[in-house]
């Protein structure tokens, strides 16, 4: 039986709130997220994942943000580029942090 969009969104929210206990959980989340995004064009889950990763880079003390090492800086800029595909204004917000 196919899930409704509301059921899909609820399941995605649950997985994000509870975390993933196995690689299978993560794979199931990614598959459901892709289906949800294809059907709704709502990319809020992808945006939340990317901004969560960006916030981690910013807040981890060992990163000495904004004076990042080259590898972390490249990872940060890659995440900003991914975010730019979904929300340019939010991507610009994170881009300014490195200016």
PDB file of C-alpha atoms in Angstrom:
ATOM      1  CA  UNK A   1       0.000   0.000   0.000  1.00  0.00           C
ATOM      2  CA  UNK A   2       1.409   3.389  -0.984  1.00  0.00           C
ATOM      3  CA  UNK A   3       1.940   6.001   1.691  1.00  0.00           C
ATOM      4  CA  UNK A   4       0.214   9.348   1.549  1.00  0.00           C
ATOM      5  CA  UNK A   5       2.382  12.450   1.392  1.00  0.00           C
ATOM      6  CA  UNK A   6       1.422  13.235   4.979  1.00  0.00           C
ATOM      7  CA  UNK A   7       2.516   9.770   6.119  1.00  0.00           C
ATOM      8  CA  UNK A   8       5.775  10.119   4.214  1.00  0.00           C
ATOM      9  CA  UNK A   9       6.491  13.490   5.809  1.00  0.00           C
ATOM     10  CA  UNK A  10       5.691  12.107   9.265  1.00  0.00           C
ATOM     11  CA  UNK A  11       8.030   9.134   8.737  1.00  0.00           C
ATOM     12  CA  UNK A  12      10.833  11.427   7.534  1.00  0.00           C
ATOM     13  CA  UNK A  13      10.356  13.669  10.583  1.00  0.00           C
ATOM     14  CA  UNK A  14      10.470  10.633  12.857  1.00  0.00           C
ATOM     15  CA  UNK A  15      13.700   9.366  11.335  1.00  0.00           C
ATOM     16  CA  UNK A  16      15.334  12.778  11.693  1.00  0.00           C
ATOM     17  CA  UNK A  17      14.168  13.135  15.297  1.00  0.00           C
ATOM     18  CA  UNK A  18      15.225   9.644  16.363  1.00  0.00           C
ATOM     19  CA  UNK A  19      18.344   9.288  14.276  1.00  0.00           C
ATOM     20  CA  UNK A  20      19.455   6.257  12.345  1.00  0.00           C
ATOM     21  CA  UNK A  21      20.316   3.045  14.152  1.00  0.00           C
ATOM     22  CA  UNK A  22      21.601   1.215  11.091  1.00  0.00           C
ATOM     23  CA  UNK A  23      22.798   1.807   7.551  1.00  0.00           C
ATOM     24  CA  UNK A  24      19.497   0.292   6.397  1.00  0.00           C
ATOM     25  CA  UNK A  25      17.578   2.991   8.297  1.00  0.00           C
ATOM     26  CA  UNK A  26      19.650   5.669   6.594  1.00  0.00           C
ATOM     27  CA  UNK A  27      19.139   4.049   3.175  1.00  0.00           C
ATOM     28  CA  UNK A  28      15.384   3.804   3.761  1.00  0.00           C
ATOM     29  CA  UNK A  29      15.299   7.456   4.833  1.00  0.00           C
ATOM     30  CA  UNK A  30      17.192   8.564   1.727  1.00  0.00           C
ATOM     31  CA  UNK A  31      14.913   6.554  -0.573  1.00  0.00           C
ATOM     32  CA  UNK A  32      11.765   7.905   1.054  1.00  0.00           C
ATOM     33  CA  UNK A  33      13.160  11.440   1.037  1.00  0.00           C
ATOM     34  CA  UNK A  34      13.919  11.189  -2.690  1.00  0.00           C
ATOM     35  CA  UNK A  35      10.398   9.921  -3.385  1.00  0.00           C
ATOM     36  CA  UNK A  36       8.877  12.667  -1.235  1.00  0.00           C
ATOM     37  CA  UNK A  37      10.943  15.381  -2.918  1.00  0.00           C
ATOM     38  CA  UNK A  38      10.088  14.059  -6.379  1.00  0.00           C
ATOM     39  CA  UNK A  39       6.371  14.085  -5.623  1.00  0.00           C
ATOM     40  CA  UNK A  40       6.159  17.378  -3.707  1.00  0.00           C
ATOM     41  CA  UNK A  41       9.170  19.423  -4.849  1.00  0.00           C
ATOM     42  CA  UNK A  42       9.586  20.179  -1.121  1.00  0.00           C
ATOM     43  CA  UNK A  43      13.319  20.092  -0.395  1.00  0.00           C
ATOM     44  CA  UNK A  44      13.083  21.087   3.258  1.00  0.00           C
ATOM     45  CA  UNK A  45      14.570  17.785   4.474  1.00  0.00           C
ATOM     46  CA  UNK A  46      17.623  18.143   2.229  1.00  0.00           C
ATOM     47  CA  UNK A  47      18.035  21.760   3.334  1.00  0.00           C
ATOM     48  CA  UNK A  48      17.814  20.734   7.001  1.00  0.00           C
ATOM     49  CA  UNK A  49      20.473  18.066   6.532  1.00  0.00           C
ATOM     50  CA  UNK A  50      22.864  20.478   4.823  1.00  0.00           C
ATOM     51  CA  UNK A  51      22.341  23.326   7.295  1.00  0.00           C
ATOM     52  CA  UNK A  52      22.789  20.877  10.171  1.00  0.00           C
ATOM     53  CA  UNK A  53      26.173  19.874   8.778  1.00  0.00           C
ATOM     54  CA  UNK A  54      27.151  23.502   8.253  1.00  0.00           C
ATOM     55  CA  UNK A  55      26.166  24.387  11.819  1.00  0.00           C
ATOM     56  CA  UNK A  56      28.298  21.516  13.121  1.00  0.00           C
ATOM     57  CA  UNK A  57      31.328  22.818  11.252  1.00  0.00           C
ATOM     58  CA  UNK A  58      30.704  26.303  12.642  1.00  0.00           C
ATOM     59  CA  UNK A  59      30.196  25.254  16.263  1.00  0.00           C
ATOM     60  CA  UNK A  60      32.855  22.571  16.756  1.00  0.00           C
ATOM     61  CA  UNK A  61      35.594  24.358  18.668  1.00  0.00           C
ATOM     62  CA  UNK A  62      38.396  22.318  17.127  1.00  0.00           C
ATOM     63  CA  UNK A  63      37.541  23.785  13.708  1.00  0.00           C
ATOM     64  CA  UNK A  64      38.597  27.310  14.766  1.00  0.00           C
ATOM     65  CA  UNK A  65      35.853  28.758  12.600  1.00  0.00           C
ATOM     66  CA  UNK A  66      36.206  30.773  10.345  1.00  0.00           C
ATOM     67  CA  UNK A  67      39.923  29.911  10.134  1.00  0.00           C
ATOM     68  CA  UNK A  68      39.291  26.418   8.770  1.00  0.00           C
ATOM     69  CA  UNK A  69      41.936  24.046   7.497  1.00  0.00           C
ATOM     70  CA  UNK A  70      41.821  23.524   3.735  1.00  0.00           C
ATOM     71  CA  UNK A  71      39.982  20.167   3.872  1.00  0.00           C
ATOM     72  CA  UNK A  72      37.255  21.430   6.213  1.00  0.00           C
ATOM     73  CA  UNK A  73      36.955  24.674   4.254  1.00  0.00           C
ATOM     74  CA  UNK A  74      36.473  22.696   1.020  1.00  0.00           C
ATOM     75  CA  UNK A  75      33.828  20.533   2.727  1.00  0.00           C
ATOM     76  CA  UNK A  76      32.075  23.657   4.038  1.00  0.00           C
ATOM     77  CA  UNK A  77      32.063  25.314   0.607  1.00  0.00           C
ATOM     78  CA  UNK A  78      30.790  22.104  -1.003  1.00  0.00           C
ATOM     79  CA  UNK A  79      27.884  22.033   1.455  1.00  0.00           C
ATOM     80  CA  UNK A  80      27.156  25.708   0.728  1.00  0.00           C
ATOM     81  CA  UNK A  81      27.118  24.915  -3.008  1.00  0.00           C
ATOM     82  CA  UNK A  82      24.669  22.064  -2.383  1.00  0.00           C
ATOM     83  CA  UNK A  83      22.476  24.368  -0.318  1.00  0.00           C
ATOM     84  CA  UNK A  84      22.634  26.972  -3.094  1.00  0.00           C
ATOM     85  CA  UNK A  85      20.687  24.565  -5.327  1.00  0.00           C
ATOM     86  CA  UNK A  86      17.755  24.675  -2.885  1.00  0.00           C
ATOM     87  CA  UNK A  87      17.944  28.124  -1.291  1.00  0.00           C
ATOM     88  CA  UNK A  88      20.291  30.828  -2.571  1.00  0.00           C
ATOM     89  CA  UNK A  89      19.509  33.262   0.224  1.00  0.00           C
ATOM     90  CA  UNK A  90      20.363  30.731   2.904  1.00  0.00           C
ATOM     91  CA  UNK A  91      23.503  29.689   1.015  1.00  0.00           C
ATOM     92  CA  UNK A  92      24.610  33.329   0.889  1.00  0.00           C
ATOM     93  CA  UNK A  93      24.066  33.554   4.642  1.00  0.00           C
ATOM     94  CA  UNK A  94      26.545  30.701   5.216  1.00  0.00           C
ATOM     95  CA  UNK A  95      28.915  31.994   2.532  1.00  0.00           C
ATOM     96  CA  UNK A  96      29.232  35.306   4.441  1.00  0.00           C
ATOM     97  CA  UNK A  97      30.645  33.479   7.457  1.00  0.00           C
ATOM     98  CA  UNK A  98      33.871  32.813   5.569  1.00  0.00           C
ATOM     99  CA  UNK A  99      34.219  36.367   4.262  1.00  0.00           C
TER     100      UNK A  99
END
